mmCIF file of C-alpha atoms in Angstrom:
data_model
loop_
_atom_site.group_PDB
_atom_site.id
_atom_site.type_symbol
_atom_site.label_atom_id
_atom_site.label_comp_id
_atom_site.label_asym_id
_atom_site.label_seq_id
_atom_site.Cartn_x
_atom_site.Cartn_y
_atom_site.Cartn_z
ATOM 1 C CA UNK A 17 57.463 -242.212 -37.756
ATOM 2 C CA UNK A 18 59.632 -245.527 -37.664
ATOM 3 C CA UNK A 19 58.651 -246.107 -40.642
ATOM 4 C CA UNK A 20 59.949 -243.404 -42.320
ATOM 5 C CA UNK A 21 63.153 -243.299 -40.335
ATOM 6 C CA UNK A 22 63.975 -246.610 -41.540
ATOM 7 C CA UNK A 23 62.952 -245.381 -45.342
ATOM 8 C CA UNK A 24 65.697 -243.209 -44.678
ATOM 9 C CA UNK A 25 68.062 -244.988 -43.873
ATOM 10 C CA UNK A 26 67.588 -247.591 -46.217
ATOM 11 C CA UNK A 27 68.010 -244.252 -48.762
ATOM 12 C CA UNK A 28 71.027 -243.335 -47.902
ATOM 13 C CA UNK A 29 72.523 -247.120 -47.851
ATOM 14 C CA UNK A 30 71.112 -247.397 -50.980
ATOM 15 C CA UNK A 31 72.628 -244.178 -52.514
ATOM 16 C CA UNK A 32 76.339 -245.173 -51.327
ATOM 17 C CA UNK A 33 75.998 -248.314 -52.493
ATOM 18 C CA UNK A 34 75.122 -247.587 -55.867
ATOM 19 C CA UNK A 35 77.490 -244.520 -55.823
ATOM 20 C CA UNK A 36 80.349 -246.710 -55.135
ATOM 21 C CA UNK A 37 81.151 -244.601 -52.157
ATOM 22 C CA UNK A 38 80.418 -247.577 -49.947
ATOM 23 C CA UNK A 39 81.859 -251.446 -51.020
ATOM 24 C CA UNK A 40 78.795 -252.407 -48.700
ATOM 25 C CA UNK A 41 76.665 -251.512 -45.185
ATOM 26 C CA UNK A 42 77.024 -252.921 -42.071
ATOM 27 C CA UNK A 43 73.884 -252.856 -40.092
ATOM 28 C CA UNK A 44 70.914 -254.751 -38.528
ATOM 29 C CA UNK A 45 68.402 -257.120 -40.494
ATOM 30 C CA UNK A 46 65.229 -257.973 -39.258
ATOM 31 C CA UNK A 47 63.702 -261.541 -40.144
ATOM 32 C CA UNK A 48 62.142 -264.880 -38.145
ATOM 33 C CA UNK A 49 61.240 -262.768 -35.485
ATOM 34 C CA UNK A 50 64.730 -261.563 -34.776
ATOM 35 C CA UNK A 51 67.120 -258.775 -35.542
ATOM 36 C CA UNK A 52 71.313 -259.775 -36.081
ATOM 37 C CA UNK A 53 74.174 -257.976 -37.907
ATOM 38 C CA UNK A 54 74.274 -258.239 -41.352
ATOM 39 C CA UNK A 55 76.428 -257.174 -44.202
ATOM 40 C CA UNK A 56 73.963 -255.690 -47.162
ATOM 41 C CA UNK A 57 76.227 -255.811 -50.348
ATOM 42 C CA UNK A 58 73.470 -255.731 -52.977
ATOM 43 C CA UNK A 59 70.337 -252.317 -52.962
ATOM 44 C CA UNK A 60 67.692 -254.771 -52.945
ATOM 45 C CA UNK A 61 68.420 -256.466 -49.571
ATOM 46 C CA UNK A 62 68.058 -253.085 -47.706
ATOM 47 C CA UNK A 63 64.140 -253.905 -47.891
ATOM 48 C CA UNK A 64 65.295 -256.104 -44.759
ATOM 49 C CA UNK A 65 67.116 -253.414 -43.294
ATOM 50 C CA UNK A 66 65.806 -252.319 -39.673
ATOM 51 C CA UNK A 67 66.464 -250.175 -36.954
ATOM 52 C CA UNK A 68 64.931 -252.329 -34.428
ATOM 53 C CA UNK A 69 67.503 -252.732 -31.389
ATOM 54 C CA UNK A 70 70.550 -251.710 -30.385
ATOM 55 C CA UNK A 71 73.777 -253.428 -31.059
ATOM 56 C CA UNK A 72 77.033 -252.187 -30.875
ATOM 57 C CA UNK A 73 78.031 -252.429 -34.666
ATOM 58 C CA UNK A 74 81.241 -251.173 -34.539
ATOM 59 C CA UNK A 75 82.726 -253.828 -32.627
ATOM 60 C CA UNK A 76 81.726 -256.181 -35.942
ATOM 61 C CA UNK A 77 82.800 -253.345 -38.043
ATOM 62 C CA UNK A 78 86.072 -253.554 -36.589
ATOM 63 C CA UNK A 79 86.754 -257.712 -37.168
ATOM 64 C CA UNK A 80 85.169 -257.054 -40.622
ATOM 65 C CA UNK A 81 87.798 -254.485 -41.655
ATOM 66 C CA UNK A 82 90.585 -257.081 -40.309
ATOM 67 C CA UNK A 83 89.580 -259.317 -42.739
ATOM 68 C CA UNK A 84 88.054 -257.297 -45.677
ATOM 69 C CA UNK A 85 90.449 -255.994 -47.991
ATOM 70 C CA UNK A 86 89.960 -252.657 -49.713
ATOM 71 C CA UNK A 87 86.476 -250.878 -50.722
ATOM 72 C CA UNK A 88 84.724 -248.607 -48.155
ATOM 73 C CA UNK A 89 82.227 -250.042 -45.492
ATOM 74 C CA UNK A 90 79.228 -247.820 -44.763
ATOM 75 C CA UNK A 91 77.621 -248.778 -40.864
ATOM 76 C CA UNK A 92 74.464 -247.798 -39.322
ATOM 77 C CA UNK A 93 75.184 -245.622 -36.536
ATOM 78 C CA UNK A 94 73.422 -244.274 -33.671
ATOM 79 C CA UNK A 95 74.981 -241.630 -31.320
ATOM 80 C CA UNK A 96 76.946 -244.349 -29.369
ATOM 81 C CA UNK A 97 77.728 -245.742 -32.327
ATOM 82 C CA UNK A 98 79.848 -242.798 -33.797
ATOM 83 C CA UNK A 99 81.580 -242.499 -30.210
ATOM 84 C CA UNK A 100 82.910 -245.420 -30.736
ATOM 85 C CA UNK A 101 84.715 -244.689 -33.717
ATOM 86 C CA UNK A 102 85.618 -242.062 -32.713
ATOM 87 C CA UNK A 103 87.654 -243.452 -29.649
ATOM 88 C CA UNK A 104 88.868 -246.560 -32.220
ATOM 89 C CA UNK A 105 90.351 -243.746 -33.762
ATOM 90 C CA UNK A 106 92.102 -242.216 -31.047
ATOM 91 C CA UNK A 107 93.313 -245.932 -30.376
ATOM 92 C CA UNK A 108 94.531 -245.840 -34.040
ATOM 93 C CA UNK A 109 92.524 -249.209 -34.187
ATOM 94 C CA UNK A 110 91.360 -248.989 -37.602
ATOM 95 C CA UNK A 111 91.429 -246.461 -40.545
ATOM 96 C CA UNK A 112 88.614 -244.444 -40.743
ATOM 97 C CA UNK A 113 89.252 -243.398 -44.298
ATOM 98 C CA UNK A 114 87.463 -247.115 -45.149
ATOM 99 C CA UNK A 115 84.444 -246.198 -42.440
ATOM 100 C CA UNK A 116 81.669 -244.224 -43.633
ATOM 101 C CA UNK A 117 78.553 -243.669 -41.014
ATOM 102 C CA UNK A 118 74.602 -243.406 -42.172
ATOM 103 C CA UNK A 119 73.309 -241.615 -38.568
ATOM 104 C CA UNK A 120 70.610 -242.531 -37.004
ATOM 105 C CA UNK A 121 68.843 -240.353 -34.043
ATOM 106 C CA UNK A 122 67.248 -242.600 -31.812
ATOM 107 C CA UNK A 123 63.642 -241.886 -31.037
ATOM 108 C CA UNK A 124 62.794 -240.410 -27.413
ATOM 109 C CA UNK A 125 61.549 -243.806 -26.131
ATOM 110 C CA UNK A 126 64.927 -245.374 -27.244
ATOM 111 C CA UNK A 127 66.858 -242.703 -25.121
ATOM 112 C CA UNK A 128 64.920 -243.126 -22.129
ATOM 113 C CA UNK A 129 65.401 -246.513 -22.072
ATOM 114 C CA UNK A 130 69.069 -246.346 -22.267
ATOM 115 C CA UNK A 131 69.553 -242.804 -20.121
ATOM 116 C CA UNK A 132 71.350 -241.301 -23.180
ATOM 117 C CA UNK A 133 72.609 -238.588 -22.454
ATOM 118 C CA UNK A 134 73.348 -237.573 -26.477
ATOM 119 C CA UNK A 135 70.862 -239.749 -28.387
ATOM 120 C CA UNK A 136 72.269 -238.665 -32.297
ATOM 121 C CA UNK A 137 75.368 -238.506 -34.165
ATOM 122 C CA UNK A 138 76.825 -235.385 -35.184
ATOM 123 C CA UNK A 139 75.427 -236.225 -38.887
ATOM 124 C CA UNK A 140 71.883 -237.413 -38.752
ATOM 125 C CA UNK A 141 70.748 -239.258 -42.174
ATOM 126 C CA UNK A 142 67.472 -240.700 -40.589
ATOM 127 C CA UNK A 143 65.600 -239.543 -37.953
ATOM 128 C CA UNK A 144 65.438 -236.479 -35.560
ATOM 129 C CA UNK A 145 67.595 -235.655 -33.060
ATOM 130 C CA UNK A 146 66.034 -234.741 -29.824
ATOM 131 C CA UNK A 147 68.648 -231.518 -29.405
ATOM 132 C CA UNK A 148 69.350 -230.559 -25.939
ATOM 133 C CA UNK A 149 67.411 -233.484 -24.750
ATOM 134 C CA UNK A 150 69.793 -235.460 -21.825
ATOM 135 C CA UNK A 151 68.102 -238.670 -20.612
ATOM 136 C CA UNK A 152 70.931 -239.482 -18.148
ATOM 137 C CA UNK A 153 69.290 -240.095 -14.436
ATOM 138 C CA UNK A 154 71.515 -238.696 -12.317
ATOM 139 C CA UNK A 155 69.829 -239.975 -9.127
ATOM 140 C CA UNK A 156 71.260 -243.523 -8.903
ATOM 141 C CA UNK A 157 74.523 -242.254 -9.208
ATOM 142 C CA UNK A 158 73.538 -239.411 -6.256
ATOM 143 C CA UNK A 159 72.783 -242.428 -4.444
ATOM 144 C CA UNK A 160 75.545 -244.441 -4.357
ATOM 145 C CA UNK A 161 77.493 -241.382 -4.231
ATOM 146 C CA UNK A 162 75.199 -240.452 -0.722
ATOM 147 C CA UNK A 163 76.263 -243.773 1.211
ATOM 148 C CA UNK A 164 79.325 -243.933 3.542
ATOM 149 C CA UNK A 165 82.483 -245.719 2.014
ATOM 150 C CA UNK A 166 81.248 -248.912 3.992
ATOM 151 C CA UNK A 167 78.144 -248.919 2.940
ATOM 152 C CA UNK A 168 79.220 -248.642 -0.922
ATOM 153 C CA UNK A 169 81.419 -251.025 -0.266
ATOM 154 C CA UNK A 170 78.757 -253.686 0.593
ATOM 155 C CA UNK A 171 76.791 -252.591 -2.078
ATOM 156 C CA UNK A 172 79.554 -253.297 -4.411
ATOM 157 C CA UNK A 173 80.927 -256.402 -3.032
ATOM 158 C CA UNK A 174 77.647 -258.075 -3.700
ATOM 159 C CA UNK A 175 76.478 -256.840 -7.092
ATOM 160 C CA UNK A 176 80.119 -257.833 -8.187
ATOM 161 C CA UNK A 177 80.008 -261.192 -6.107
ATOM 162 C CA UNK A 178 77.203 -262.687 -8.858
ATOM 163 C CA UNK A 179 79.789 -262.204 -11.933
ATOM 164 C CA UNK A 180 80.920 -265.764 -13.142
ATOM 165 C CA UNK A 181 83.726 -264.362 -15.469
ATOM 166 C CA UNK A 182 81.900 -264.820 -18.204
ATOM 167 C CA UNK A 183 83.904 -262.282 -20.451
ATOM 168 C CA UNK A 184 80.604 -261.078 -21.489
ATOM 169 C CA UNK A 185 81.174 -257.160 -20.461
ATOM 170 C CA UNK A 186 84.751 -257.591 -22.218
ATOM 171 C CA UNK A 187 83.683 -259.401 -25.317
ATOM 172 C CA UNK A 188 80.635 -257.074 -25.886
ATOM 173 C CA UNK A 189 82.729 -253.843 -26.108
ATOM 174 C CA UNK A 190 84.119 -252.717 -29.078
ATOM 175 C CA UNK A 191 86.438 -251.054 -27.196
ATOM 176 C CA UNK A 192 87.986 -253.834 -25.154
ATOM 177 C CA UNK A 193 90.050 -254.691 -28.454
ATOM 178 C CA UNK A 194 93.675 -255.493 -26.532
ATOM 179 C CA UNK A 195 95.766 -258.315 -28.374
ATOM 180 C CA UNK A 196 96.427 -259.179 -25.244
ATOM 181 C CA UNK A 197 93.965 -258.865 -22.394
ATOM 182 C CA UNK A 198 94.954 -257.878 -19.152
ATOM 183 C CA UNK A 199 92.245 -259.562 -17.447
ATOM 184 C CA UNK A 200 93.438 -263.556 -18.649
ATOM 185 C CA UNK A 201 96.547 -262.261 -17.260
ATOM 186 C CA UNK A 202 97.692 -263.576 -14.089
ATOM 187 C CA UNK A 203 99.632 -261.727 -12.827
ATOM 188 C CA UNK A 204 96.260 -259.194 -12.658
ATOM 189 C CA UNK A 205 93.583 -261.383 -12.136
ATOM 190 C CA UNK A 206 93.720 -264.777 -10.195
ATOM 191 C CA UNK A 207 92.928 -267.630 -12.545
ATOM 192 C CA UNK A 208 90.421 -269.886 -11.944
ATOM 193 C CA UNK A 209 88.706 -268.211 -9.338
ATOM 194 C CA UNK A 210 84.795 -267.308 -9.775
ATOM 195 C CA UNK A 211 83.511 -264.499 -8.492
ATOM 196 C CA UNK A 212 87.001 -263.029 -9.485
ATOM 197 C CA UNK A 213 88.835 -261.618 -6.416
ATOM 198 C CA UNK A 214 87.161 -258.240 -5.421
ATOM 199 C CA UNK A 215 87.445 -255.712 -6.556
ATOM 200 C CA UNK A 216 90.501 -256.370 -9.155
ATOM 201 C CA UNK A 217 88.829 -257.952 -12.373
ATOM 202 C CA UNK A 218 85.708 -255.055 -12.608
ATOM 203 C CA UNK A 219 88.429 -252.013 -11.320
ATOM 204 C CA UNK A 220 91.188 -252.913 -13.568
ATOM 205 C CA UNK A 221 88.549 -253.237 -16.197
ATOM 206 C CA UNK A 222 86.835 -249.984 -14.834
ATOM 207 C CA UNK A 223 90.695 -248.080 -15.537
ATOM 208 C CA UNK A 224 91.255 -249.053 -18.256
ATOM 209 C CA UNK A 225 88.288 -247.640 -19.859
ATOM 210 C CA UNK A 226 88.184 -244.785 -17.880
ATOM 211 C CA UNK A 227 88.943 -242.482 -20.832
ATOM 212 C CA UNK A 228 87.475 -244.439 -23.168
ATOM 213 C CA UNK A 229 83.904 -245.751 -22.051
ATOM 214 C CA UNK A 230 81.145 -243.948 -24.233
ATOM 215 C CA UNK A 231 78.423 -244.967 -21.452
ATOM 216 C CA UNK A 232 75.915 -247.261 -24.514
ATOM 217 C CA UNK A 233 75.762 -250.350 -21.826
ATOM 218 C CA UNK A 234 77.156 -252.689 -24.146
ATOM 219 C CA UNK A 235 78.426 -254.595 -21.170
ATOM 220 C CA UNK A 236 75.488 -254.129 -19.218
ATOM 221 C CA UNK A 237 72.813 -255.643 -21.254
ATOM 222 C CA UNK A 238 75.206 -258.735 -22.174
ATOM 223 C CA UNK A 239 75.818 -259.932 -18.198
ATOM 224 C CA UNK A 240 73.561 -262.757 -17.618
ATOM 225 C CA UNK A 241 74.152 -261.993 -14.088
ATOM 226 C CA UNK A 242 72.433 -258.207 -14.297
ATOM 227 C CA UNK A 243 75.082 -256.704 -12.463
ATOM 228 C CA UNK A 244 74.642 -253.049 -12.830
ATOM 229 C CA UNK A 245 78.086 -252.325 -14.324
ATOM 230 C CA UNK A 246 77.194 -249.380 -16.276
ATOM 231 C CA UNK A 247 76.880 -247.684 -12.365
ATOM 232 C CA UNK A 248 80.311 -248.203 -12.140
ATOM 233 C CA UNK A 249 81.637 -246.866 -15.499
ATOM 234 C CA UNK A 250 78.779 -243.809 -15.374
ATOM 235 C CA UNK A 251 80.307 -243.007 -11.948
ATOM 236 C CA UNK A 252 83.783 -242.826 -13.149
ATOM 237 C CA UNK A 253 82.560 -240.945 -16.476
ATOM 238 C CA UNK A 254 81.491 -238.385 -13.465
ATOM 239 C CA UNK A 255 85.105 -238.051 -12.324
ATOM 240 C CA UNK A 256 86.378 -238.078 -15.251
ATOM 241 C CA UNK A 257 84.364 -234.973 -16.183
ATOM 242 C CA UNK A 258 84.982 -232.840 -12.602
ATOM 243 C CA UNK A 259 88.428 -233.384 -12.614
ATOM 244 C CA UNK A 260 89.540 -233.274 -16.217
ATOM 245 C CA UNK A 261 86.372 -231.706 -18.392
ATOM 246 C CA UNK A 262 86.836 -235.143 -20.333
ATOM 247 C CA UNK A 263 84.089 -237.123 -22.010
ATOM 248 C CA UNK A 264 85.064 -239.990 -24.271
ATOM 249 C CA UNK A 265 83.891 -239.499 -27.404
ATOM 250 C CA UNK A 266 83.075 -236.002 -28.114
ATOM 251 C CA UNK A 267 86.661 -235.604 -30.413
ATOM 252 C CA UNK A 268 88.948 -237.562 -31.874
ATOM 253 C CA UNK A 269 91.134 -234.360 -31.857
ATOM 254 C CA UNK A 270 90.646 -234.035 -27.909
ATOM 255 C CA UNK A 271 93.552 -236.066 -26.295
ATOM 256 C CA UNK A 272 93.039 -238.262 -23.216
ATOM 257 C CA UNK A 273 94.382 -237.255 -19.983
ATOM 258 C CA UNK A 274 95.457 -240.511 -18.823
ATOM 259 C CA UNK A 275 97.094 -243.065 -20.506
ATOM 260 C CA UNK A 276 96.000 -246.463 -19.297
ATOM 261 C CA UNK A 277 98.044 -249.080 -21.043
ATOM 262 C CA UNK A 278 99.064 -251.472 -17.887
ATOM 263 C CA UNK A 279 102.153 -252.409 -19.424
ATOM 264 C CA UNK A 280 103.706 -248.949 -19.337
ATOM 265 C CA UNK A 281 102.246 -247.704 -16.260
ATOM 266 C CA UNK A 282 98.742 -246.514 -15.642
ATOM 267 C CA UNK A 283 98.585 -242.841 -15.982
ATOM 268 C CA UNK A 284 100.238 -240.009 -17.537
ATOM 269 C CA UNK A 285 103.166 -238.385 -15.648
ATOM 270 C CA UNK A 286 101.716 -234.897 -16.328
ATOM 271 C CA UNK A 287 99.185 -233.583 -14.087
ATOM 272 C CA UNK A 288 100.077 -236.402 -11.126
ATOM 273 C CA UNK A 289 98.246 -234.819 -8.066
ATOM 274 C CA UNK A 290 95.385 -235.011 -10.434
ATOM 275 C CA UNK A 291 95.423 -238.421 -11.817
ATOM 276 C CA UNK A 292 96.205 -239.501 -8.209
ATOM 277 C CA UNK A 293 92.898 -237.912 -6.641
ATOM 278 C CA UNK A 294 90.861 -239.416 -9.537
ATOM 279 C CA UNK A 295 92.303 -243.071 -8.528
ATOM 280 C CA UNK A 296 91.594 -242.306 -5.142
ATOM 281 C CA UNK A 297 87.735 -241.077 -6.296
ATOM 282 C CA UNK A 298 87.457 -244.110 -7.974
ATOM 283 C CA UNK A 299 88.625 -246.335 -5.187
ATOM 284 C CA UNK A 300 86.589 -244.622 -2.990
ATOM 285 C CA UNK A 301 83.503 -245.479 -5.324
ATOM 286 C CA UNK A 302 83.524 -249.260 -4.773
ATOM 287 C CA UNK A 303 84.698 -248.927 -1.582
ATOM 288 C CA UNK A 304 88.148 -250.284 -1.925
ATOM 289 C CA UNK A 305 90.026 -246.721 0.378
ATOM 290 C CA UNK A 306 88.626 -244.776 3.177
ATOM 291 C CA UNK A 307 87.040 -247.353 5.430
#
């Protein structure tokens, strides 16, 4: 079965390469017992193509298309994958009209080991989507969500008391692309201080991707400290979803109800009683209000 989904793929990379509707195709090469990004220009190196691990592509698609002038680049893209694009688009971070995506469904042992909630892309060139199939665990969250603010806050203030400011969450995300990042700011985030201050470096972080976090753990999986970060995003996915009906991701059409650019102001003026519970939610999450 893997097998053939990576025949697939390599098919349809193939067929836009020698098409000419893809300059080349960004995906994942296996070799010397490892798996890294690599950009397959010629048909004959997509023998070495592989769908082995996940990676979040996009964020390399992104500096590639910085740098690359004209032609078409073709990525490898799994669910996540596409959901990212599809919020770089919203953040008019790159032009899509040079992006073309070869989907990939990810098998059922893939999605349970990253809780995916919508394991394909809306175009699936290899694979099988698992339709209807949701593989998010909803009972951490419940139980986080069952402790008293104290107790979350504990809970919080030590998972978040092992980060060493690595950067790693940040730099891992393709959609923590600011020019300027808020978090190297000082006027944020106290500089030189490890574990940042709590809660301000992972909350102002946590904000500012409220509306845009697509939930693949990116930032998860590259902390060498395992904190469970994704808990904290997942949790504010939740109130992002019961108060506005938003998921990041699902449109590029659907506009965000917040606007979280920290040099403007936080939040949209429309719908204030709103946005105002949903800080307070969020707050409440890690503990920070209510004690």
């Amino acid at each position: 079965m893997e097998e053939r989904r990576e025949e697939q793929a390599r098919e349809r990379a193939r067929s836009m390469l020698l098409s000419g509707e893809a300059r080349a195709v960004l995906g994942l090469r296996g070799g010397r017992g490892q798996v890294l990004p690599y950009l397959f220009s010629r048909p004959e190196e997509l023998e070495d193509l592989s769908l082995s691990g996940i990676y979040p592509l996009a964020k390399v698609a992104l500096r590639l298309l910085e740098k690359w002038e004209g032609g078409r680049l073709a990525v490898v893209s799994r669910g996540c994958d596409e959901r990212h694009f599809v919020e770089l688009e919203k953040k008019n971070a790159l032009d899509t009209r040079r992006v073309a995506l070869i989907g990939v469904a990810c098998t059922e042992e893939e999605a349970r080991e990253c809780g995916c909630s919508r394991p394909y892309p809306n175009r699936v060139d290899a694979g099988h989507p698992l339709a209807d199939a949701d593989f998010f665990d909803r009972r951490e969250l419940e139980e986080l969500l069952g402790m008293k603010v104290s107790e979350r806050r504990r809970y919080w203030t030590e998972v978040l008391s092992r980060c060493i400011k690595c950067y790693g969450c940040r730099n891992s995300c393709p959609l923590c692309n600011c020019v300027d990042c808020r978090l190297e700011e000082s006027r944020w985030v106290r500089v030189g201080e490890i574990p940042p201050e709590y809660p301000s470096f992972h909350l102002i972080r946590a904000f500012h991707l409220a509306d845009k976090c697509v939930d693949c753990g990116a930032c998860e999986r590259a902390c060498p400290m395992h904190i469970p970060i994704r808990r904290l995003h997942r949790l504010i996915g939740e109130e992002m979803k019961r108060l506005f009906d938003y998921r990041a991701g699902r449109d590029a059409g659907e506009k965000s109800p917040l606007l979280t650019d920290l040099e403007e102001g936080p939040f949209a003026t429309e719908g204030e009683d709103e946005v105002a519970r949903f800080m307070e939610a969020v707050a409440r999450e890690v503990g920070w209000v209510g004690l």
